[in-house]
Amino acid sequence: MTTRTTATHCPFCAFQCGMLVGDGDRVGVPAGIVPDGFPVNRGQLCTKGFNAGVLLGHRSRLLHPLVRGRSGELEEASWEAALDELAERLAAIGAAHGPGAVGVFGSGALTNEKAYLLGKFARVALKTPNIDYNGRYCMASAAAGANRAFGLDRGLPFPVADIGDADVVLLWGSNCAETMPPIMQWFDAQQARGGTLIVADPRRTATARRAGLHLQLRPGTDLALANGMLHCAIAEGLVDRDYIGSRTSGFDAVRRAVLSDDPTRVERITGVPEDLIRRAVRLLAGKPASMLLSGRGPEQQSKGVDSVLAFTNLMLALGKVGRPAAGYGCLTGQGNGQGGREHGQKADQLPGYRSIGDASDRAAAASVWGVPVGELPGPGRSAYELLDTMGLPGGLRGLLVVGSNVAVASPSAGRIGERLDALDCLAVLDAFPNETTERAHVVLPTTQWAEEEGTTTNLEGRVLHRRRHLDPPEGVRSDLEVLAGLAERLGCGPKFSFEGPREVFEELRRASRGGRADYSGISYERIDAEDGVFWPCPEEDHPGTPRLFAERFAHPDGRARFVPVRHRPAAEEPDGDYPVIFTTGRYREHYNSGAQTRRIGPLVASRPDPRLQIHPLLAARIGVADDGRALVESRRGSVVFRADLDPDIRPDTVFAPFHWGGRSAANLLTNPALDPVSRMPEFKVCAVRVSPAEGGDR
Ligand SMILES: Nc1nc2c(c(=O)[nH]1)N[C@H]1C(S)=C(S)[C@@H](COP(=O)(O)OP(=O)(O)OC[C@H]3O[C@@H](n4cnc5c(=O)[nH]c(N)nc54)[C@H](O)[C@@H]3O)O[C@H]1N2
Ligand SMILES: Nc1nc2c(c(=O)[nH]1)N[C@H]1C(S)=C(S)[C@@H](COP(=O)(O)OP(=O)(O)OC[C@H]3O[C@@H](n4cnc5c(=O)[nH]c(N)nc54)[C@H](O)[C@@H]3O)O[C@H]1N2
Ligand code: SF4
Ligand SMILES: [Mo]
């Protein structure tokens, strides 16, 4: 045992818990992880964080570049050979089909430095417009909604500590008791002070069980419910006229839009009883400090943006946004889900949350990168649209994936598997093999969290320092080094040659200066000295911005916008052939596509497989027994799950987690219908039929 420990942050979710990593015994490092007193998690971790050290010395780690050889198998290759081969193949595709035929798929798991450099790599080295990332599957609807309503998207416009000071919190479609367990201490503090927690979720989740009021709505009806609440607020005179007049614009159109959303009609659509709709809005309006926080439930829908706008409309009408411990926020998901959506790996975006379609934003990025502005590509296709066209005329022929297991995480995964197989060149950078690397032509083994340093931006907009604790195993390279190696071979080495992450961060600071997410006053030293710095932070002597919107919104006139939105059905509603609603989400023990957590022994032991959560009434009608095998079919695919009979879910809905691949992948069933604005897929609602599987209860 040694006593050397490093204060760093968890590799998983956006809560970015502070943790102390110790040396342990290298293979069983988990013994070496303890929580830190960092002001966000204050001494708590969840089971994934406690066990994260298992990944560091894991025997299934990728330690050599792999190239698919003539035999069709992935074979070990030297770095030189693998990088040469990959650069040649990408250049050849670009030459034959145009630079847009090569795509890049990034990730909210990447540090700010990596996300920034990947965006630059796509535009400057590959010269392709086609870069997008898995945040499109995650935060895109909340981001688009907040940008429209407030002129700025920062998941939480206040520190998490404000949750503890709120009188009323409405958690809308977030199961954070399982997806961000240490955040619950702030809700506990809130309730201990006499505050009320309301949860809107089709399931009575671990989170809903801690609430004073549970709105168990039908999946896909969030917008109707929020509009119904606003209708009641107007009818009962609960809206804040002064606030609406002085701080917002556009209320009248929204007032008219919700006229027909009376609670009787909304009860019929949502299944939430009228009196609960009224009670919820009276609670929210009745106290000064009330907030609405959304999770993926309402956002991962083909009307995700409009649902978020229904939330911002409601909280603006009640006069809450910008008031102390009040307003609207979204609980960002991935470790760097926030920073990952600010620095240019999104198809329409340049660093500093700049827009790739805007002339002055383009000029700013081009000058930092030292390229003629006319050479910067324009906006590219969104994540699912990129993958959906792989190997098809006009679509991608080559794809570089950095930090996502797209074969498992994408909707209609059966189709995406076929499209991946149609590529001329699929290259993946990862520390571990997964369902996507299995299909790749080139796999490049990379360093992971505690083996490298970098910054992430947590769900509060607080920029953090992930510190390095140990040396990476021999044979692996950091993502930054890999990009540099490829750039050199593509003829632009000097623009990608950096000493390390700190030097990349210095360029990111400059590239973000004057942008909406301005990091120019942030340095590693300040982060270390101040427990993180909240953006925007335009100068070194600027204190950072923990709270937004107290005086003005980010639109040019300083006012927030009301945007009229109306309920519409999901892209696929249940019918005679597919009569049951299928929705998806997460388990406490597993993380996203499961590529990391399905190899962590203690997590697998407590959650070995995906289960279908089904109400006993529905199960009885179909003839599915508890722990029996249930066949779930949608128009896109079928999966057999073991069933968990559970009265905590609505009888019209079944639920499964998406953490497994292969034949257990929930995404074989899901609907790739996209939101027209955010291009978010409809992960949370599709139609299925459920029957006892052949072979019954074995
Ligand atoms: N343990 C664990 N923690 C994680 C992750 C993980 O994979 N595992 N992933 C991280 C990431 S990337 C993210 S994005 C976050 C996600 O965190 P959450 O948003 O909490 O995650 P989900 O489980 O996807 O969805 C939340 C809830 O939405 C509900 N829901 C389903 N359909 C609807 C609907 O139509 N309306 C409403 N209102 N609710 C609905 C589900 O029942 C579910 O309880 O978690 C982060 N933390
Ligand atoms: N049905 C359904 N599908 C969903 C969702 C849902 O709720 N329901 N949620 C969606 C959401 S919110 C998300 S965020 C996605 C997430 O799903 P994915 O995009 O697949 O993300 P992960 O599983 O977190 O990570 C994928 C890979 O990134 C690697 N990785 C981690 N850090 C790094 C790094 O720094 N560099 C490199 N090169 N690799 C790294 C990991 O080892 C892992 O193999 O899934 C989406 N899919
Ligand atoms: S809550 Fe999130 S950041 Fe904290 S330990 Fe768990 S996975 Fe890691
Ligand atoms: Mo996510």
PDB file of N, CA and C in Angstrom, residues 279-350:
ATOM      1  N   ARG A 279     -52.682  21.041  -8.257  1.00  0.00           N
ATOM      2  CA  ARG A 279     -51.857  21.088  -7.033  1.00  0.00           C
ATOM      3  C   ARG A 279     -50.413  21.403  -7.364  1.00  0.00           C
ATOM      4  N   ALA A 280     -49.914  20.773  -8.423  1.00  0.00           N
ATOM      5  CA  ALA A 280     -48.508  20.976  -8.788  1.00  0.00           C
ATOM      6  C   ALA A 280     -48.249  22.437  -9.125  1.00  0.00           C
ATOM      7  N   VAL A 281     -49.124  23.052  -9.913  1.00  0.00           N
ATOM      8  CA  VAL A 281     -48.829  24.424 -10.325  1.00  0.00           C
ATOM      9  C   VAL A 281     -49.035  25.394  -9.159  1.00  0.00           C
ATOM     10  N   ARG A 282     -49.979  25.089  -8.277  1.00  0.00           N
ATOM     11  CA  ARG A 282     -50.133  25.956  -7.095  1.00  0.00           C
ATOM     12  C   ARG A 282     -48.892  25.889  -6.214  1.00  0.00           C
ATOM     13  N   LEU A 283     -48.342  24.692  -6.081  1.00  0.00           N
ATOM     14  CA  LEU A 283     -47.115  24.568  -5.285  1.00  0.00           C
ATOM     15  C   LEU A 283     -45.989  25.396  -5.903  1.00  0.00           C
ATOM     16  N   LEU A 284     -45.822  25.237  -7.225  1.00  0.00           N
ATOM     17  CA  LEU A 284     -44.729  25.957  -7.902  1.00  0.00           C
ATOM     18  C   LEU A 284     -44.896  27.470  -7.794  1.00  0.00           C
ATOM     19  N   ALA A 285     -46.145  27.921  -7.925  1.00  0.00           N
ATOM     20  CA  ALA A 285     -46.393  29.361  -7.932  1.00  0.00           C
ATOM     21  C   ALA A 285     -46.425  29.939  -6.522  1.00  0.00           C
ATOM     22  N   GLY A 286     -46.675  29.081  -5.558  1.00  0.00           N
ATOM     23  CA  GLY A 286     -46.977  29.582  -4.218  1.00  0.00           C
ATOM     24  C   GLY A 286     -45.785  30.071  -3.417  1.00  0.00           C
ATOM     25  N   LYS A 287     -44.595  29.720  -3.834  1.00  0.00           N
ATOM     26  CA  LYS A 287     -43.413  30.081  -3.071  1.00  0.00           C
ATOM     27  C   LYS A 287     -42.437  30.814  -3.988  1.00  0.00           C
ATOM     28  N   PRO A 288     -41.625  31.722  -3.436  1.00  0.00           N
ATOM     29  CA  PRO A 288     -40.709  32.459  -4.320  1.00  0.00           C
ATOM     30  C   PRO A 288     -39.648  31.563  -4.972  1.00  0.00           C
ATOM     31  N   ALA A 289     -39.062  30.651  -4.199  1.00  0.00           N
ATOM     32  CA  ALA A 289     -37.937  29.889  -4.734  1.00  0.00           C
ATOM     33  C   ALA A 289     -38.423  28.549  -5.272  1.00  0.00           C
ATOM     34  N   SER A 290     -38.892  28.529  -6.528  1.00  0.00           N
ATOM     35  CA  SER A 290     -39.249  27.237  -7.096  1.00  0.00           C
ATOM     36  C   SER A 290     -38.534  27.040  -8.418  1.00  0.00           C
ATOM     37  N   MET A 291     -38.195  25.799  -8.674  1.00  0.00           N
ATOM     38  CA  MET A 291     -37.445  25.494  -9.903  1.00  0.00           C
ATOM     39  C   MET A 291     -37.966  24.239 -10.567  1.00  0.00           C
ATOM     40  N   LEU A 292     -37.777  24.206 -11.887  1.00  0.00           N
ATOM     41  CA  LEU A 292     -38.112  23.023 -12.679  1.00  0.00           C
ATOM     42  C   LEU A 292     -36.810  22.527 -13.304  1.00  0.00           C
ATOM     43  N   LEU A 293     -36.478  21.268 -13.035  1.00  0.00           N
ATOM     44  CA  LEU A 293     -35.249  20.684 -13.579  1.00  0.00           C
ATOM     45  C   LEU A 293     -35.630  19.507 -14.461  1.00  0.00           C
ATOM     46  N   SER A 294     -35.149  19.489 -15.697  1.00  0.00           N
ATOM     47  CA  SER A 294     -35.535  18.379 -16.562  1.00  0.00           C
ATOM     48  C   SER A 294     -34.381  17.407 -16.781  1.00  0.00           C
ATOM     49  N   GLY A 295     -34.758  16.143 -17.054  1.00  0.00           N
ATOM     50  CA  GLY A 295     -33.803  15.098 -17.414  1.00  0.00           C
ATOM     51  C   GLY A 295     -34.146  14.610 -18.807  1.00  0.00           C
ATOM     52  N   ARG A 296     -33.653  13.422 -19.147  1.00  0.00           N
ATOM     53  CA  ARG A 296     -33.815  12.956 -20.524  1.00  0.00           C
ATOM     54  C   ARG A 296     -35.240  12.524 -20.840  1.00  0.00           C
ATOM     55  N   GLY A 297     -36.067  12.273 -19.828  1.00  0.00           N
ATOM     56  CA  GLY A 297     -37.431  11.795 -20.088  1.00  0.00           C
ATOM     57  C   GLY A 297     -38.173  12.628 -21.123  1.00  0.00           C
ATOM     58  N   PRO A 298     -38.376  13.915 -20.875  1.00  0.00           N
ATOM     59  CA  PRO A 298     -39.089  14.739 -21.852  1.00  0.00           C
ATOM     60  C   PRO A 298     -38.211  15.195 -23.019  1.00  0.00           C
ATOM     61  N   GLU A 299     -36.898  15.164 -22.832  1.00  0.00           N
ATOM     62  CA  GLU A 299     -36.005  15.752 -23.843  1.00  0.00           C
ATOM     63  C   GLU A 299     -35.725  14.805 -25.009  1.00  0.00           C
ATOM     64  N   GLN A 300     -35.621  13.500 -24.712  1.00  0.00           N
ATOM     65  CA  GLN A 300     -35.283  12.540 -25.771  1.00  0.00           C
ATOM     66  C   GLN A 300     -36.535  12.116 -26.509  1.00  0.00           C
ATOM     67  N   GLN A 301     -37.142  13.083 -27.140  1.00  0.00           N
ATOM     68  CA  GLN A 301     -38.375  12.844 -27.887  1.00  0.00           C
ATOM     69  C   GLN A 301     -38.329  13.675 -29.164  1.00  0.00           C
ATOM     70  N   SER A 302     -39.171  13.288 -30.122  1.00  0.00           N
ATOM     71  CA  SER A 302     -39.197  14.042 -31.377  1.00  0.00           C
ATOM     72  C   SER A 302     -39.854  15.407 -31.189  1.00  0.00           C
ATOM     73  N   LYS A 303     -40.367  15.696 -29.978  1.00  0.00           N
ATOM     74  CA  LYS A 303     -40.807  17.054 -29.668  1.00  0.00           C
ATOM     75  C   LYS A 303     -40.075  17.578 -28.430  1.00  0.00           C
ATOM     76  N   GLY A 304     -38.837  17.106 -28.246  1.00  0.00           N
ATOM     77  CA  GLY A 304     -38.082  17.472 -27.044  1.00  0.00           C
ATOM     78  C   GLY A 304     -37.908  18.974 -26.880  1.00  0.00           C
ATOM     79  N   VAL A 305     -37.599  19.670 -27.970  1.00  0.00           N
ATOM     80  CA  VAL A 305     -37.353  21.109 -27.856  1.00  0.00           C
ATOM     81  C   VAL A 305     -38.634  21.828 -27.457  1.00  0.00           C
ATOM     82  N   ASP A 306     -39.746  21.466 -28.086  1.00  0.00           N
ATOM     83  CA  ASP A 306     -41.007  22.133 -27.741  1.00  0.00           C
ATOM     84  C   ASP A 306     -41.395  21.837 -26.282  1.00  0.00           C
ATOM     85  N   SER A 307     -41.105  20.646 -25.809  1.00  0.00           N
ATOM     86  CA  SER A 307     -41.418  20.342 -24.411  1.00  0.00           C
ATOM     87  C   SER A 307     -40.573  21.218 -23.482  1.00  0.00           C
ATOM     88  N   VAL A 308     -39.289  21.367 -23.810  1.00  0.00           N
ATOM     89  CA  VAL A 308     -38.439  22.245 -22.990  1.00  0.00           C
ATOM     90  C   VAL A 308     -38.976  23.676 -23.042  1.00  0.00           C
ATOM     91  N   LEU A 309     -39.433  24.107 -24.209  1.00  0.00           N
ATOM     92  CA  LEU A 309     -39.986  25.464 -24.301  1.00  0.00           C
ATOM     93  C   LEU A 309     -41.275  25.594 -23.472  1.00  0.00           C
ATOM     94  N   ALA A 310     -42.044  24.514 -23.377  1.00  0.00           N
ATOM     95  CA  ALA A 310     -43.227  24.560 -22.506  1.00  0.00           C
ATOM     96  C   ALA A 310     -42.785  24.748 -21.047  1.00  0.00           C
ATOM     97  N   PHE A 311     -41.629  24.148 -20.677  1.00  0.00           N
ATOM     98  CA  PHE A 311     -41.112  24.337 -19.308  1.00  0.00           C
ATOM     99  C   PHE A 311     -40.639  25.778 -19.096  1.00  0.00           C
ATOM    100  N   THR A 312     -39.888  26.309 -20.077  1.00  0.00           N
ATOM    101  CA  THR A 312     -39.384  27.681 -19.886  1.00  0.00           C
ATOM    102  C   THR A 312     -40.565  28.654 -19.892  1.00  0.00           C
ATOM    103  N   ASN A 313     -41.566  28.407 -20.749  1.00  0.00           N
ATOM    104  CA  ASN A 313     -42.765  29.260 -20.735  1.00  0.00           C
ATOM    105  C   ASN A 313     -43.387  29.286 -19.341  1.00  0.00           C
ATOM    106  N   LEU A 314     -43.536  28.100 -18.758  1.00  0.00           N
ATOM    107  CA  LEU A 314     -44.190  27.993 -17.450  1.00  0.00           C
ATOM    108  C   LEU A 314     -43.395  28.762 -16.383  1.00  0.00           C
ATOM    109  N   MET A 315     -42.081  28.520 -16.350  1.00  0.00           N
ATOM    110  CA  MET A 315     -41.291  29.141 -15.281  1.00  0.00           C
ATOM    111  C   MET A 315     -41.113  30.643 -15.501  1.00  0.00           C
ATOM    112  N   LEU A 316     -41.119  31.082 -16.757  1.00  0.00           N
ATOM    113  CA  LEU A 316     -41.078  32.525 -17.021  1.00  0.00           C
ATOM    114  C   LEU A 316     -42.401  33.164 -16.606  1.00  0.00           C
ATOM    115  N   ALA A 317     -43.520  32.508 -16.932  1.00  0.00           N
ATOM    116  CA  ALA A 317     -44.827  33.085 -16.595  1.00  0.00           C
ATOM    117  C   ALA A 317     -44.993  33.205 -15.082  1.00  0.00           C
ATOM    118  N   LEU A 318     -44.394  32.253 -14.350  1.00  0.00           N
ATOM    119  CA  LEU A 318     -44.484  32.328 -12.890  1.00  0.00           C
ATOM    120  C   LEU A 318     -43.457  33.306 -12.320  1.00  0.00           C
ATOM    121  N   GLY A 319     -42.633  33.890 -13.198  1.00  0.00           N
ATOM    122  CA  GLY A 319     -41.685  34.914 -12.749  1.00  0.00           C
ATOM    123  C   GLY A 319     -40.498  34.362 -11.968  1.00  0.00           C
ATOM    124  N   LYS A 320     -40.074  33.133 -12.301  1.00  0.00           N
ATOM    125  CA  LYS A 320     -39.042  32.481 -11.480  1.00  0.00           C
ATOM    126  C   LYS A 320     -37.620  32.589 -12.027  1.00  0.00           C
ATOM    127  N   VAL A 321     -37.481  32.688 -13.335  1.00  0.00           N
ATOM    128  CA  VAL A 321     -36.147  32.515 -13.909  1.00  0.00           C
ATOM    129  C   VAL A 321     -35.249  33.724 -13.593  1.00  0.00           C
ATOM    130  N   GLY A 322     -34.095  33.449 -12.989  1.00  0.00           N
ATOM    131  CA  GLY A 322     -33.186  34.526 -12.593  1.00  0.00           C
ATOM    132  C   GLY A 322     -33.368  34.956 -11.145  1.00  0.00           C
ATOM    133  N   ARG A 323     -34.422  34.463 -10.492  1.00  0.00           N
ATOM    134  CA  ARG A 323     -34.616  34.749  -9.065  1.00  0.00           C
ATOM    135  C   ARG A 323     -33.768  33.780  -8.243  1.00  0.00           C
ATOM    136  N   PRO A 324     -33.468  34.123  -6.980  1.00  0.00           N
ATOM    137  CA  PRO A 324     -32.607  33.246  -6.177  1.00  0.00           C
ATOM    138  C   PRO A 324     -33.206  31.839  -5.998  1.00  0.00           C
ATOM    139  N   ALA A 325     -32.373  30.834  -6.175  1.00  0.00           N
ATOM    140  CA  ALA A 325     -32.761  29.424  -5.997  1.00  0.00           C
ATOM    141  C   ALA A 325     -34.037  29.096  -6.763  1.00  0.00           C
ATOM    142  N   ALA A 326     -34.144  29.581  -7.986  1.00  0.00           N
ATOM    143  CA  ALA A 326     -35.371  29.392  -8.760  1.00  0.00           C
ATOM    144  C   ALA A 326     -35.048  29.359 -10.251  1.00  0.00           C
ATOM    145  N   GLY A 327     -36.037  28.910 -11.056  1.00  0.00           N
ATOM    146  CA  GLY A 327     -35.897  28.978 -12.508  1.00  0.00           C
ATOM    147  C   GLY A 327     -35.985  27.628 -13.174  1.00  0.00           C
ATOM    148  N   TYR A 328     -35.380  27.555 -14.356  1.00  0.00           N
ATOM    149  CA  TYR A 328     -35.366  26.311 -15.117  1.00  0.00           C
ATOM    150  C   TYR A 328     -33.915  25.870 -15.328  1.00  0.00           C
ATOM    151  N   GLY A 329     -33.678  24.587 -15.213  1.00  0.00           N
ATOM    152  CA  GLY A 329     -32.360  24.052 -15.545  1.00  0.00           C
ATOM    153  C   GLY A 329     -32.502  22.644 -16.071  1.00  0.00           C
ATOM    154  N   CYS A 330     -31.477  22.166 -16.764  1.00  0.00           N
ATOM    155  CA  CYS A 330     -31.488  20.754 -17.137  1.00  0.00           C
ATOM    156  C   CYS A 330     -30.301  20.073 -16.487  1.00  0.00           C
ATOM    157  N   LEU A 331     -30.491  18.818 -16.117  1.00  0.00           N
ATOM    158  CA  LEU A 331     -29.415  18.058 -15.482  1.00  0.00           C
ATOM    159  C   LEU A 331     -28.618  17.372 -16.589  1.00  0.00           C
ATOM    160  N   THR A 332     -27.507  17.982 -16.948  1.00  0.00           N
ATOM    161  CA  THR A 332     -26.646  17.450 -17.994  1.00  0.00           C
ATOM    162  C   THR A 332     -26.188  16.037 -17.628  1.00  0.00           C
ATOM    163  N   GLY A 333     -25.939  15.193 -18.646  1.00  0.00           N
ATOM    164  CA  GLY A 333     -25.692  13.792 -18.380  1.00  0.00           C
ATOM    165  C   GLY A 333     -24.244  13.340 -18.327  1.00  0.00           C
ATOM    166  N   GLN A 334     -23.529  13.498 -19.444  1.00  0.00           N
ATOM    167  CA  GLN A 334     -22.191  12.917 -19.521  1.00  0.00           C
ATOM    168  C   GLN A 334     -21.171  13.753 -18.767  1.00  0.00           C
ATOM    169  N   GLY A 335     -20.055  13.096 -18.448  1.00  0.00           N
ATOM    170  CA  GLY A 335     -18.998  13.712 -17.654  1.00  0.00           C
ATOM    171  C   GLY A 335     -18.658  15.110 -18.125  1.00  0.00           C
ATOM    172  N   ASN A 336     -18.485  15.272 -19.430  1.00  0.00           N
ATOM    173  CA  ASN A 336     -18.261  16.614 -19.959  1.00  0.00           C
ATOM    174  C   ASN A 336     -19.351  16.960 -20.974  1.00  0.00           C
ATOM    175  N   GLY A 337     -20.563  16.556 -20.653  1.00  0.00           N
ATOM    176  CA  GLY A 337     -21.697  16.882 -21.518  1.00  0.00           C
ATOM    177  C   GLY A 337     -21.828  18.380 -21.728  1.00  0.00           C
ATOM    178  N   GLN A 338     -21.492  19.167 -20.705  1.00  0.00           N
ATOM    179  CA  GLN A 338     -21.599  20.623 -20.837  1.00  0.00           C
ATOM    180  C   GLN A 338     -20.458  21.165 -21.712  1.00  0.00           C
ATOM    181  N   GLY A 339     -19.214  20.952 -21.289  1.00  0.00           N
ATOM    182  CA  GLY A 339     -18.092  21.485 -22.080  1.00  0.00           C
ATOM    183  C   GLY A 339     -18.063  20.897 -23.479  1.00  0.00           C
ATOM    184  N   GLY A 340     -18.492  19.631 -23.578  1.00  0.00           N
ATOM    185  CA  GLY A 340     -18.484  18.964 -24.870  1.00  0.00           C
ATOM    186  C   GLY A 340     -19.427  19.606 -25.870  1.00  0.00           C
ATOM    187  N   ARG A 341     -20.397  20.420 -25.377  1.00  0.00           N
ATOM    188  CA  ARG A 341     -21.291  21.054 -26.339  1.00  0.00           C
ATOM    189  C   ARG A 341     -20.947  22.519 -26.554  1.00  0.00           C
ATOM    190  N   GLU A 342     -19.763  22.917 -26.114  1.00  0.00           N
ATOM    191  CA  GLU A 342     -19.403  24.332 -26.220  1.00  0.00           C
ATOM    192  C   GLU A 342     -18.261  24.605 -27.177  1.00  0.00           C
ATOM    193  N   HIS A 343     -17.442  23.599 -27.492  1.00  0.00           N
ATOM    194  CA  HIS A 343     -16.172  23.937 -28.130  1.00  0.00           C
ATOM    195  C   HIS A 343     -15.968  23.355 -29.509  1.00  0.00           C
ATOM    196  N   GLY A 344     -17.079  22.993 -30.165  1.00  0.00           N
ATOM    197  CA  GLY A 344     -16.965  22.800 -31.604  1.00  0.00           C
ATOM    198  C   GLY A 344     -17.016  21.386 -32.138  1.00  0.00           C
ATOM    199  N   GLN A 345     -17.467  20.393 -31.338  1.00  0.00           N
ATOM    200  CA  GLN A 345     -17.633  19.074 -31.968  1.00  0.00           C
ATOM    201  C   GLN A 345     -19.076  18.862 -32.439  1.00  0.00           C
ATOM    202  N   LYS A 346     -19.905  19.907 -32.307  1.00  0.00           N
ATOM    203  CA  LYS A 346     -21.274  19.822 -32.801  1.00  0.00           C
ATOM    204  C   LYS A 346     -21.291  20.352 -34.231  1.00  0.00           C
ATOM    205  N   ALA A 347     -22.151  19.751 -35.060  1.00  0.00           N
ATOM    206  CA  ALA A 347     -22.127  20.015 -36.495  1.00  0.00           C
ATOM    207  C   ALA A 347     -22.271  21.495 -36.862  1.00  0.00           C
ATOM    208  N   ASP A 348     -22.939  22.257 -36.003  1.00  0.00           N
ATOM    209  CA  ASP A 348     -23.235  23.653 -36.356  1.00  0.00           C
ATOM    210  C   ASP A 348     -22.427  24.642 -35.535  1.00  0.00           C
ATOM    211  N   GLN A 349     -21.330  24.195 -34.963  1.00  0.00           N
ATOM    212  CA  GLN A 349     -20.742  24.979 -33.903  1.00  0.00           C
ATOM    213  C   GLN A 349     -19.234  25.145 -34.001  1.00  0.00           C
ATOM    214  N   LEU A 350     -18.748  26.269 -33.503  1.00  0.00           N
ATOM    215  CA  LEU A 350     -17.316  26.523 -33.366  1.00  0.00           C
ATOM    216  C   LEU A 350     -17.008  26.800 -31.890  1.00  0.00           C
TER     217      LEU A 350
END
